[in-house]
């Protein structure tokens, strides 16, 4: 007889706690292979206690209340209203703590009675330390595990060593850990490598700010060596914070292989990579316009430049400027034409302070307004220098006046135009943002934005100002300092990326590298086809020193970048710089220099480049450098290339692309075969996580809870700018007026993983995490019922059971340590069988286990496709819709009947045990806590981490028609 399928409408079951926007299942009527259509099994007739009207009304009312609350919350978000207070019922005092002694191996006592209610504080205590101590997260040693076991290897995207994880990091960790635990439970050798990044600019900026706030000194006063000692001390004091956050999240990382990008071994890999790329002719020294932060006095990576769109005049605070500076203004002034009184060329600019760096005026060759001026000269309004009027097709005549000032020292586009027309190169802004016009003058040493107003006033005084108008523009800002980014001429080390980018593009087009979701392939192609050279130099003290040495005529100061003509092609030597030699050590560079110059090594004076390498350069080596490259260690041969990379979609170009390019160039292999690019996490209002908004949440505050006062104190302990601190505190007061409730790691992981992470962004708030805590509570209560049922303590009839956790009557004995074994021995003999071998007898037993088999199949299909949200939905659908809302109600009646009791107990035990194994990759703490209390067939693994994940082909006896997920 075919198993019946149940109608949720008939049962009045509540709506599943799934990801927002998930489609609801279509209600289905009762059906059966025999009997009248629409008639439920006899054991579950409408007249039985399990189908009482008040229960249906209660569930229907709860669903309607949830709908009203959801609509109200969505309406408030659309209207920009402040978040609603936390739901009633949150009582931190009600949390239960684990107070029992641990075993000799650190294992929790699971023979004690199950607490009456779910408490994350109780559930998540001690398990992680026990897993780590037992080596649950380490792959088997070569030759010790099953022969030919598949391998899953991946690296954790290394967070900044002095930073703190937020919910975006927690999303990535949850996704990676779910996949790692899933494969580990299948018997795979799983290596998940943790690590941290030294984060050159970010770390140096934090330490400099701390030194100024607490000691009132600058790094220049300390000197390089003393400052670096301060940075190392800072990383040792604060670097463990991230590792503690990862452990709190339950990340199953192999801590014995934890890497830090400034470790000696990793530093050797960085040096080796630079030397090999230089020897291959891919790295050269050149004079170019680079993105520059005057506040940090360093070049910036592309990812550290944030474009800000301005619709018109906008006043912004700029570091080291006493007053706000207005941007979004277009200044038009006239260049007088030489030799013809009355003729002029009007030029519009948003940067009048760079006027001293102008070397020409450019017009389009077909612009009729300026055809008669091509080849003529204009006179500089301040210096009197004659500047040529050049024609170039890159000029857009429809913009501004159609004539543009050419300032090659402060614009990459103007630099290309100047080189095409053999124009001189001038730089008029110093590293600190003050003006340094050639020959000095009245603006020497004046800050650039103060000079702007003075230049406009001087133009007006000379009668050359033609107007000031509003102008929409995009302003580049430094994400680290908030400074306005300048383009300065700097002699730096550049990596040629053209050929490597073409190989990376071919890897995706050929299918050797798979990007998930697939729509990222279009962006990958566009970026790879336009990839330019990569500036590797950073003017910092913290980081990997460039392994390049300059030959000096005599001992002198360390070399520094100096503006000048472009260097000659060849070995990266520039005029006035001397010759450069690259080596793995100074001795190697000295030997190379001696051979090239035909002298003895002792006669040479070498100075190492004071700059350090871009942090992204060392990060791009992480997949293979963390495994011991360039040395051929066993780990490298066994786990490289990695199987998978999971990271945020915003790092596709800045990190993923560079790993692919350098991985293929240096190792001859792709660093990984699949990349899962997950969404960016935003708050419930759709806002980006920002310190100034106060919505950046530490995962530990969600896991363990935090009062508003504790959140504010944590902000004060950070090295934030005073203005930023005030804004963040105000944002916290609006966002979390009652603080953050204790939700637990499992609830946080489920809340993050249940959203579709394949889109551009997802919204997560504390309310969604609380919903997942309620799910954990429901599983907890269900297992309490199961344990009481299989130990022989028959529950009361359903009409006498109060919703929630059924309570024992006084005098009820404690559960036996082997309750399930006792039941199975009583039913089938002395040897307990695995739950996969349970054969359901009644229609309802077949229905439940058929639903379980369908959930297993769906979970496998989704995880194979890297759709973690779909797997979570399948698991939660089984627990909520099938096990809790339906079968537990059926079992209450079945346990009252002796002829159905044995089958009900076996089905409860099998469904619970296999259901917990399904849940383990997503909510490992609560799954381990409850699974340890369920007796198991021998031999049994010591931990759920290594228990076999349910497989569809082993559940063939569960599969019956009509048992699919509805």
PDB file of C-alpha atoms in Angstrom, residues 379-626:
ATOM      1  CA  UNK A 379      50.630  81.514 -21.654  1.00  0.00           C
ATOM      2  CA  UNK A 380      50.456  80.165 -18.105  1.00  0.00           C
ATOM      3  CA  UNK A 381      48.586  82.726 -15.961  1.00  0.00           C
ATOM      4  CA  UNK A 382      51.074  82.560 -13.075  1.00  0.00           C
ATOM      5  CA  UNK A 383      54.461  81.377 -14.329  1.00  0.00           C
ATOM      6  CA  UNK A 384      54.267  82.962 -17.777  1.00  0.00           C
ATOM      7  CA  UNK A 385      55.480  79.705 -19.361  1.00  0.00           C
ATOM      8  CA  UNK A 386      54.317  78.987 -22.911  1.00  0.00           C
ATOM      9  CA  UNK A 387      52.251  75.810 -23.193  1.00  0.00           C
ATOM     10  CA  UNK A 388      51.373  74.138 -26.509  1.00  0.00           C
ATOM     11  CA  UNK A 389      47.815  73.528 -27.707  1.00  0.00           C
ATOM     12  CA  UNK A 390      47.811  69.880 -28.776  1.00  0.00           C
ATOM     13  CA  UNK A 391      45.089  67.904 -30.534  1.00  0.00           C
ATOM     14  CA  UNK A 392      44.240  64.439 -29.286  1.00  0.00           C
ATOM     15  CA  UNK A 393      41.282  62.158 -30.103  1.00  0.00           C
ATOM     16  CA  UNK A 394      40.926  61.157 -26.443  1.00  0.00           C
ATOM     17  CA  UNK A 395      39.511  64.622 -25.612  1.00  0.00           C
ATOM     18  CA  UNK A 396      35.715  64.627 -25.325  1.00  0.00           C
ATOM     19  CA  UNK A 397      34.540  67.910 -26.884  1.00  0.00           C
ATOM     20  CA  UNK A 398      31.036  67.647 -25.414  1.00  0.00           C
ATOM     21  CA  UNK A 399      32.349  67.872 -21.841  1.00  0.00           C
ATOM     22  CA  UNK A 400      33.041  71.247 -20.221  1.00  0.00           C
ATOM     23  CA  UNK A 401      34.493  73.738 -22.658  1.00  0.00           C
ATOM     24  CA  UNK A 402      35.924  71.031 -24.899  1.00  0.00           C
ATOM     25  CA  UNK A 403      39.477  72.075 -23.940  1.00  0.00           C
ATOM     26  CA  UNK A 404      41.301  70.322 -21.098  1.00  0.00           C
ATOM     27  CA  UNK A 405      44.392  71.188 -19.108  1.00  0.00           C
ATOM     28  CA  UNK A 406      47.065  68.497 -19.326  1.00  0.00           C
ATOM     29  CA  UNK A 407      48.506  67.729 -15.877  1.00  0.00           C
ATOM     30  CA  UNK A 408      50.512  64.497 -16.288  1.00  0.00           C
ATOM     31  CA  UNK A 409      51.832  64.505 -12.732  1.00  0.00           C
ATOM     32  CA  UNK A 410      48.362  64.097 -11.239  1.00  0.00           C
ATOM     33  CA  UNK A 411      46.226  62.196 -13.735  1.00  0.00           C
ATOM     34  CA  UNK A 412      46.845  58.774 -15.339  1.00  0.00           C
ATOM     35  CA  UNK A 413      44.932  59.872 -18.451  1.00  0.00           C
ATOM     36  CA  UNK A 414      46.956  63.071 -18.759  1.00  0.00           C
ATOM     37  CA  UNK A 415      50.167  61.095 -18.241  1.00  0.00           C
ATOM     38  CA  UNK A 416      49.340  58.856 -21.201  1.00  0.00           C
ATOM     39  CA  UNK A 417      48.506  61.908 -23.318  1.00  0.00           C
ATOM     40  CA  UNK A 418      51.725  63.686 -22.296  1.00  0.00           C
ATOM     41  CA  UNK A 419      53.864  60.689 -23.193  1.00  0.00           C
ATOM     42  CA  UNK A 420      52.106  60.372 -26.548  1.00  0.00           C
ATOM     43  CA  UNK A 421      52.997  63.999 -27.340  1.00  0.00           C
ATOM     44  CA  UNK A 422      56.455  63.957 -25.690  1.00  0.00           C
ATOM     45  CA  UNK A 423      55.455  66.577 -23.137  1.00  0.00           C
ATOM     46  CA  UNK A 424      57.419  67.199 -19.930  1.00  0.00           C
ATOM     47  CA  UNK A 425      56.266  65.640 -16.654  1.00  0.00           C
ATOM     48  CA  UNK A 426      55.721  67.875 -13.634  1.00  0.00           C
ATOM     49  CA  UNK A 427      54.655  66.987 -10.092  1.00  0.00           C
ATOM     50  CA  UNK A 428      53.421  69.849  -7.930  1.00  0.00           C
ATOM     51  CA  UNK A 429      51.911  68.038  -4.898  1.00  0.00           C
ATOM     52  CA  UNK A 430      54.219  66.527  -2.285  1.00  0.00           C
ATOM     53  CA  UNK A 431      53.721  63.222  -0.470  1.00  0.00           C
ATOM     54  CA  UNK A 432      52.053  65.001   2.468  1.00  0.00           C
ATOM     55  CA  UNK A 433      49.558  66.872   0.275  1.00  0.00           C
ATOM     56  CA  UNK A 434      51.245  70.277   0.308  1.00  0.00           C
ATOM     57  CA  UNK A 435      52.084  72.121  -2.890  1.00  0.00           C
ATOM     58  CA  UNK A 436      55.634  72.065  -4.227  1.00  0.00           C
ATOM     59  CA  UNK A 437      55.505  73.937  -7.556  1.00  0.00           C
ATOM     60  CA  UNK A 438      58.738  74.040  -9.563  1.00  0.00           C
ATOM     61  CA  UNK A 439      60.920  76.896  -8.383  1.00  0.00           C
ATOM     62  CA  UNK A 440      58.931  77.360  -5.171  1.00  0.00           C
ATOM     63  CA  UNK A 441      56.754  80.434  -5.012  1.00  0.00           C
ATOM     64  CA  UNK A 442      53.874  81.798  -3.002  1.00  0.00           C
ATOM     65  CA  UNK A 443      52.158  78.402  -2.667  1.00  0.00           C
ATOM     66  CA  UNK A 444      55.198  76.446  -1.515  1.00  0.00           C
ATOM     67  CA  UNK A 445      54.198  74.229   1.447  1.00  0.00           C
ATOM     68  CA  UNK A 446      50.542  75.297   1.406  1.00  0.00           C
ATOM     69  CA  UNK A 447      48.074  72.358   1.884  1.00  0.00           C
ATOM     70  CA  UNK A 448      46.452  71.466  -1.431  1.00  0.00           C
ATOM     71  CA  UNK A 449      42.880  72.372  -0.495  1.00  0.00           C
ATOM     72  CA  UNK A 450      43.887  75.665   1.082  1.00  0.00           C
ATOM     73  CA  UNK A 451      45.818  76.391  -2.092  1.00  0.00           C
ATOM     74  CA  UNK A 452      42.673  75.700  -4.141  1.00  0.00           C
ATOM     75  CA  UNK A 453      40.877  78.744  -2.770  1.00  0.00           C
ATOM     76  CA  UNK A 454      43.981  80.894  -3.163  1.00  0.00           C
ATOM     77  CA  UNK A 455      44.400  79.890  -6.832  1.00  0.00           C
ATOM     78  CA  UNK A 456      40.764  80.713  -7.638  1.00  0.00           C
ATOM     79  CA  UNK A 457      41.107  84.090  -5.926  1.00  0.00           C
ATOM     80  CA  UNK A 458      44.317  84.823  -7.851  1.00  0.00           C
ATOM     81  CA  UNK A 459      42.639  83.941 -11.159  1.00  0.00           C
ATOM     82  CA  UNK A 460      39.791  86.312 -10.370  1.00  0.00           C
ATOM     83  CA  UNK A 461      42.278  89.049  -9.464  1.00  0.00           C
ATOM     84  CA  UNK A 462      43.973  88.636 -12.869  1.00  0.00           C
ATOM     85  CA  UNK A 463      40.638  88.763 -14.684  1.00  0.00           C
ATOM     86  CA  UNK A 464      40.946  85.150 -15.912  1.00  0.00           C
ATOM     87  CA  UNK A 465      38.155  83.494 -13.894  1.00  0.00           C
ATOM     88  CA  UNK A 466      35.193  82.701 -16.145  1.00  0.00           C
ATOM     89  CA  UNK A 467      32.809  81.038 -13.735  1.00  0.00           C
ATOM     90  CA  UNK A 468      32.172  78.568 -10.927  1.00  0.00           C
ATOM     91  CA  UNK A 469      29.314  76.080 -11.437  1.00  0.00           C
ATOM     92  CA  UNK A 470      27.874  73.026  -9.721  1.00  0.00           C
ATOM     93  CA  UNK A 471      29.226  69.777 -11.070  1.00  0.00           C
ATOM     94  CA  UNK A 472      28.355  66.119 -10.502  1.00  0.00           C
ATOM     95  CA  UNK A 473      31.489  64.053 -10.042  1.00  0.00           C
ATOM     96  CA  UNK A 474      32.976  60.919  -8.542  1.00  0.00           C
ATOM     97  CA  UNK A 475      35.490  61.566  -5.776  1.00  0.00           C
ATOM     98  CA  UNK A 476      38.042  58.825  -4.937  1.00  0.00           C
ATOM     99  CA  UNK A 477      38.455  58.346  -1.178  1.00  0.00           C
ATOM    100  CA  UNK A 478      40.938  56.250   0.780  1.00  0.00           C
ATOM    101  CA  UNK A 479      39.000  53.552   2.648  1.00  0.00           C
ATOM    102  CA  UNK A 480      41.666  53.452   5.364  1.00  0.00           C
ATOM    103  CA  UNK A 481      42.029  57.128   6.204  1.00  0.00           C
ATOM    104  CA  UNK A 482      39.053  58.877   4.576  1.00  0.00           C
ATOM    105  CA  UNK A 483      41.497  61.088   2.684  1.00  0.00           C
ATOM    106  CA  UNK A 484      40.894  62.251  -0.869  1.00  0.00           C
ATOM    107  CA  UNK A 485      43.086  60.135  -3.122  1.00  0.00           C
ATOM    108  CA  UNK A 486      45.692  61.941  -5.190  1.00  0.00           C
ATOM    109  CA  UNK A 487      47.453  60.695  -8.298  1.00  0.00           C
ATOM    110  CA  UNK A 488      51.176  61.265  -7.909  1.00  0.00           C
ATOM    111  CA  UNK A 489      54.108  60.430 -10.128  1.00  0.00           C
ATOM    112  CA  UNK A 490      56.084  57.719  -8.348  1.00  0.00           C
ATOM    113  CA  UNK A 491      58.837  55.367  -9.383  1.00  0.00           C
ATOM    114  CA  UNK A 492      57.516  52.001  -8.229  1.00  0.00           C
ATOM    115  CA  UNK A 493      57.692  48.266  -8.894  1.00  0.00           C
ATOM    116  CA  UNK A 494      55.014  47.046 -11.304  1.00  0.00           C
ATOM    117  CA  UNK A 495      53.898  43.528 -12.213  1.00  0.00           C
ATOM    118  CA  UNK A 496      52.843  43.019 -15.825  1.00  0.00           C
ATOM    119  CA  UNK A 497      49.546  41.107 -15.749  1.00  0.00           C
ATOM    120  CA  UNK A 498      48.502  40.885 -19.425  1.00  0.00           C
ATOM    121  CA  UNK A 499      49.571  37.323 -20.243  1.00  0.00           C
ATOM    122  CA  UNK A 500      48.610  35.994 -16.815  1.00  0.00           C
ATOM    123  CA  UNK A 501      45.162  37.583 -17.146  1.00  0.00           C
ATOM    124  CA  UNK A 502      44.613  35.936 -20.528  1.00  0.00           C
ATOM    125  CA  UNK A 503      45.479  32.541 -19.043  1.00  0.00           C
ATOM    126  CA  UNK A 504      43.096  33.159 -16.135  1.00  0.00           C
ATOM    127  CA  UNK A 505      40.322  34.058 -18.577  1.00  0.00           C
ATOM    128  CA  UNK A 506      40.974  30.917 -20.599  1.00  0.00           C
ATOM    129  CA  UNK A 507      40.747  28.801 -17.434  1.00  0.00           C
ATOM    130  CA  UNK A 508      37.167  29.983 -16.834  1.00  0.00           C
ATOM    131  CA  UNK A 509      36.118  29.773 -20.470  1.00  0.00           C
ATOM    132  CA  UNK A 510      37.447  26.217 -20.759  1.00  0.00           C
ATOM    133  CA  UNK A 511      35.665  25.097 -17.593  1.00  0.00           C
ATOM    134  CA  UNK A 512      38.838  24.281 -15.662  1.00  0.00           C
ATOM    135  CA  UNK A 513      37.879  26.994 -13.183  1.00  0.00           C
ATOM    136  CA  UNK A 514      34.227  27.153 -12.132  1.00  0.00           C
ATOM    137  CA  UNK A 515      32.739  30.344 -10.713  1.00  0.00           C
ATOM    138  CA  UNK A 516      29.570  29.950  -8.639  1.00  0.00           C
ATOM    139  CA  UNK A 517      27.175  31.640  -9.320  1.00  0.00           C
ATOM    140  CA  UNK A 518      27.817  31.545 -13.042  1.00  0.00           C
ATOM    141  CA  UNK A 519      26.858  35.165 -13.697  1.00  0.00           C
ATOM    142  CA  UNK A 520      30.235  36.237 -12.283  1.00  0.00           C
ATOM    143  CA  UNK A 521      31.887  34.895 -15.443  1.00  0.00           C
ATOM    144  CA  UNK A 522      30.819  37.993 -17.382  1.00  0.00           C
ATOM    145  CA  UNK A 523      32.516  40.277 -14.846  1.00  0.00           C
ATOM    146  CA  UNK A 524      35.572  38.014 -14.845  1.00  0.00           C
ATOM    147  CA  UNK A 525      35.904  38.310 -18.610  1.00  0.00           C
ATOM    148  CA  UNK A 526      35.491  42.082 -18.624  1.00  0.00           C
ATOM    149  CA  UNK A 527      38.136  42.567 -15.946  1.00  0.00           C
ATOM    150  CA  UNK A 528      40.641  40.108 -17.390  1.00  0.00           C
ATOM    151  CA  UNK A 529      40.413  41.619 -20.838  1.00  0.00           C
ATOM    152  CA  UNK A 530      41.270  45.061 -19.438  1.00  0.00           C
ATOM    153  CA  UNK A 531      43.737  44.036 -16.714  1.00  0.00           C
ATOM    154  CA  UNK A 532      46.567  46.528 -16.406  1.00  0.00           C
ATOM    155  CA  UNK A 533      49.879  46.425 -14.592  1.00  0.00           C
ATOM    156  CA  UNK A 534      49.826  46.011 -10.826  1.00  0.00           C
ATOM    157  CA  UNK A 535      51.699  48.490  -8.614  1.00  0.00           C
ATOM    158  CA  UNK A 536      53.413  46.391  -5.930  1.00  0.00           C
ATOM    159  CA  UNK A 537      55.168  49.123  -3.932  1.00  0.00           C
ATOM    160  CA  UNK A 538      53.787  50.562  -0.701  1.00  0.00           C
ATOM    161  CA  UNK A 539      55.495  53.338   1.250  1.00  0.00           C
ATOM    162  CA  UNK A 540      55.006  51.629   4.608  1.00  0.00           C
ATOM    163  CA  UNK A 541      57.180  50.129   7.331  1.00  0.00           C
ATOM    164  CA  UNK A 542      54.961  47.167   8.227  1.00  0.00           C
ATOM    165  CA  UNK A 543      55.034  44.435   5.602  1.00  0.00           C
ATOM    166  CA  UNK A 544      57.366  42.426   3.393  1.00  0.00           C
ATOM    167  CA  UNK A 545      60.326  44.579   2.396  1.00  0.00           C
ATOM    168  CA  UNK A 546      60.891  44.700  -1.362  1.00  0.00           C
ATOM    169  CA  UNK A 547      63.858  42.334  -2.055  1.00  0.00           C
ATOM    170  CA  UNK A 548      65.510  44.863  -4.385  1.00  0.00           C
ATOM    171  CA  UNK A 549      68.830  46.617  -3.790  1.00  0.00           C
ATOM    172  CA  UNK A 550      70.191  49.774  -5.404  1.00  0.00           C
ATOM    173  CA  UNK A 551      73.846  50.261  -6.145  1.00  0.00           C
ATOM    174  CA  UNK A 552      74.990  53.488  -4.516  1.00  0.00           C
ATOM    175  CA  UNK A 553      78.259  55.296  -5.243  1.00  0.00           C
ATOM    176  CA  UNK A 554      78.972  55.594  -1.538  1.00  0.00           C
ATOM    177  CA  UNK A 555      77.206  54.943   1.758  1.00  0.00           C
ATOM    178  CA  UNK A 556      74.263  57.294   1.988  1.00  0.00           C
ATOM    179  CA  UNK A 557      70.613  57.593   2.810  1.00  0.00           C
ATOM    180  CA  UNK A 558      68.159  54.926   1.756  1.00  0.00           C
ATOM    181  CA  UNK A 559      66.704  55.418  -1.713  1.00  0.00           C
ATOM    182  CA  UNK A 560      63.411  57.175  -2.066  1.00  0.00           C
ATOM    183  CA  UNK A 561      61.090  57.690  -4.998  1.00  0.00           C
ATOM    184  CA  UNK A 562      61.921  60.898  -6.829  1.00  0.00           C
ATOM    185  CA  UNK A 563      59.935  62.370  -9.723  1.00  0.00           C
ATOM    186  CA  UNK A 564      61.787  62.476 -12.994  1.00  0.00           C
ATOM    187  CA  UNK A 565      61.810  61.224 -16.561  1.00  0.00           C
ATOM    188  CA  UNK A 566      60.521  57.746 -17.259  1.00  0.00           C
ATOM    189  CA  UNK A 567      63.180  55.063 -16.739  1.00  0.00           C
ATOM    190  CA  UNK A 568      64.813  53.302 -19.612  1.00  0.00           C
ATOM    191  CA  UNK A 569      63.559  49.892 -20.627  1.00  0.00           C
ATOM    192  CA  UNK A 570      65.589  47.050 -19.202  1.00  0.00           C
ATOM    193  CA  UNK A 571      66.506  46.213 -15.640  1.00  0.00           C
ATOM    194  CA  UNK A 572      64.278  48.787 -13.999  1.00  0.00           C
ATOM    195  CA  UNK A 573      66.885  51.486 -13.627  1.00  0.00           C
ATOM    196  CA  UNK A 574      65.806  55.108 -13.632  1.00  0.00           C
ATOM    197  CA  UNK A 575      67.671  58.331 -14.175  1.00  0.00           C
ATOM    198  CA  UNK A 576      69.273  59.434 -10.912  1.00  0.00           C
ATOM    199  CA  UNK A 577      68.435  56.164  -9.174  1.00  0.00           C
ATOM    200  CA  UNK A 578      71.335  53.938 -10.134  1.00  0.00           C
ATOM    201  CA  UNK A 579      70.982  50.276 -10.975  1.00  0.00           C
ATOM    202  CA  UNK A 580      68.723  47.863  -9.131  1.00  0.00           C
ATOM    203  CA  UNK A 581      69.331  44.187  -8.454  1.00  0.00           C
ATOM    204  CA  UNK A 582      66.896  41.683  -7.007  1.00  0.00           C
ATOM    205  CA  UNK A 583      67.857  38.742  -4.816  1.00  0.00           C
ATOM    206  CA  UNK A 584      66.587  36.376  -2.173  1.00  0.00           C
ATOM    207  CA  UNK A 585      69.125  37.981   0.158  1.00  0.00           C
ATOM    208  CA  UNK A 586      71.502  40.905   0.094  1.00  0.00           C
ATOM    209  CA  UNK A 587      74.382  38.516  -0.578  1.00  0.00           C
ATOM    210  CA  UNK A 588      72.633  37.145  -3.656  1.00  0.00           C
ATOM    211  CA  UNK A 589      71.865  40.634  -4.942  1.00  0.00           C
ATOM    212  CA  UNK A 590      75.455  41.721  -4.250  1.00  0.00           C
ATOM    213  CA  UNK A 591      76.828  38.784  -6.218  1.00  0.00           C
ATOM    214  CA  UNK A 592      74.517  39.581  -9.147  1.00  0.00           C
ATOM    215  CA  UNK A 593      75.553  43.243  -9.078  1.00  0.00           C
ATOM    216  CA  UNK A 594      79.253  42.367  -8.966  1.00  0.00           C
ATOM    217  CA  UNK A 595      78.868  40.077 -11.960  1.00  0.00           C
ATOM    218  CA  UNK A 596      76.961  42.669 -13.965  1.00  0.00           C
ATOM    219  CA  UNK A 597      79.303  45.558 -13.125  1.00  0.00           C
ATOM    220  CA  UNK A 598      82.546  43.608 -13.328  1.00  0.00           C
ATOM    221  CA  UNK A 599      83.815  44.362  -9.839  1.00  0.00           C
ATOM    222  CA  UNK A 600      84.286  42.517  -6.576  1.00  0.00           C
ATOM    223  CA  UNK A 601      81.267  42.245  -4.237  1.00  0.00           C
ATOM    224  CA  UNK A 602      83.135  44.013  -1.445  1.00  0.00           C
ATOM    225  CA  UNK A 603      83.527  47.186  -3.490  1.00  0.00           C
ATOM    226  CA  UNK A 604      79.776  47.711  -3.820  1.00  0.00           C
ATOM    227  CA  UNK A 605      77.521  49.751  -1.577  1.00  0.00           C
ATOM    228  CA  UNK A 606      73.927  48.477  -1.654  1.00  0.00           C
ATOM    229  CA  UNK A 607      70.771  50.024  -0.233  1.00  0.00           C
ATOM    230  CA  UNK A 608      67.590  47.969   0.042  1.00  0.00           C
ATOM    231  CA  UNK A 609      64.369  49.561  -1.164  1.00  0.00           C
ATOM    232  CA  UNK A 610      62.620  50.946   1.945  1.00  0.00           C
ATOM    233  CA  UNK A 611      59.171  50.197   0.506  1.00  0.00           C
ATOM    234  CA  UNK A 612      57.147  47.095   1.284  1.00  0.00           C
ATOM    235  CA  UNK A 613      55.028  44.976  -1.022  1.00  0.00           C
ATOM    236  CA  UNK A 614      51.286  45.362  -1.450  1.00  0.00           C
ATOM    237  CA  UNK A 615      49.433  43.177   1.059  1.00  0.00           C
ATOM    238  CA  UNK A 616      47.425  41.649  -1.783  1.00  0.00           C
ATOM    239  CA  UNK A 617      50.649  40.291  -3.260  1.00  0.00           C
ATOM    240  CA  UNK A 618      51.317  38.073  -0.236  1.00  0.00           C
ATOM    241  CA  UNK A 619      47.605  37.245   0.099  1.00  0.00           C
ATOM    242  CA  UNK A 620      47.582  36.038  -3.511  1.00  0.00           C
ATOM    243  CA  UNK A 621      50.124  33.358  -2.533  1.00  0.00           C
ATOM    244  CA  UNK A 622      48.044  32.050   0.377  1.00  0.00           C
ATOM    245  CA  UNK A 623      46.639  28.824  -1.175  1.00  0.00           C
ATOM    246  CA  UNK A 624      50.121  27.405  -1.812  1.00  0.00           C
ATOM    247  CA  UNK A 625      52.392  29.380   0.533  1.00  0.00           C
ATOM    248  CA  UNK A 626      50.281  28.208   3.505  1.00  0.00           C
TER     249      UNK A 626
END
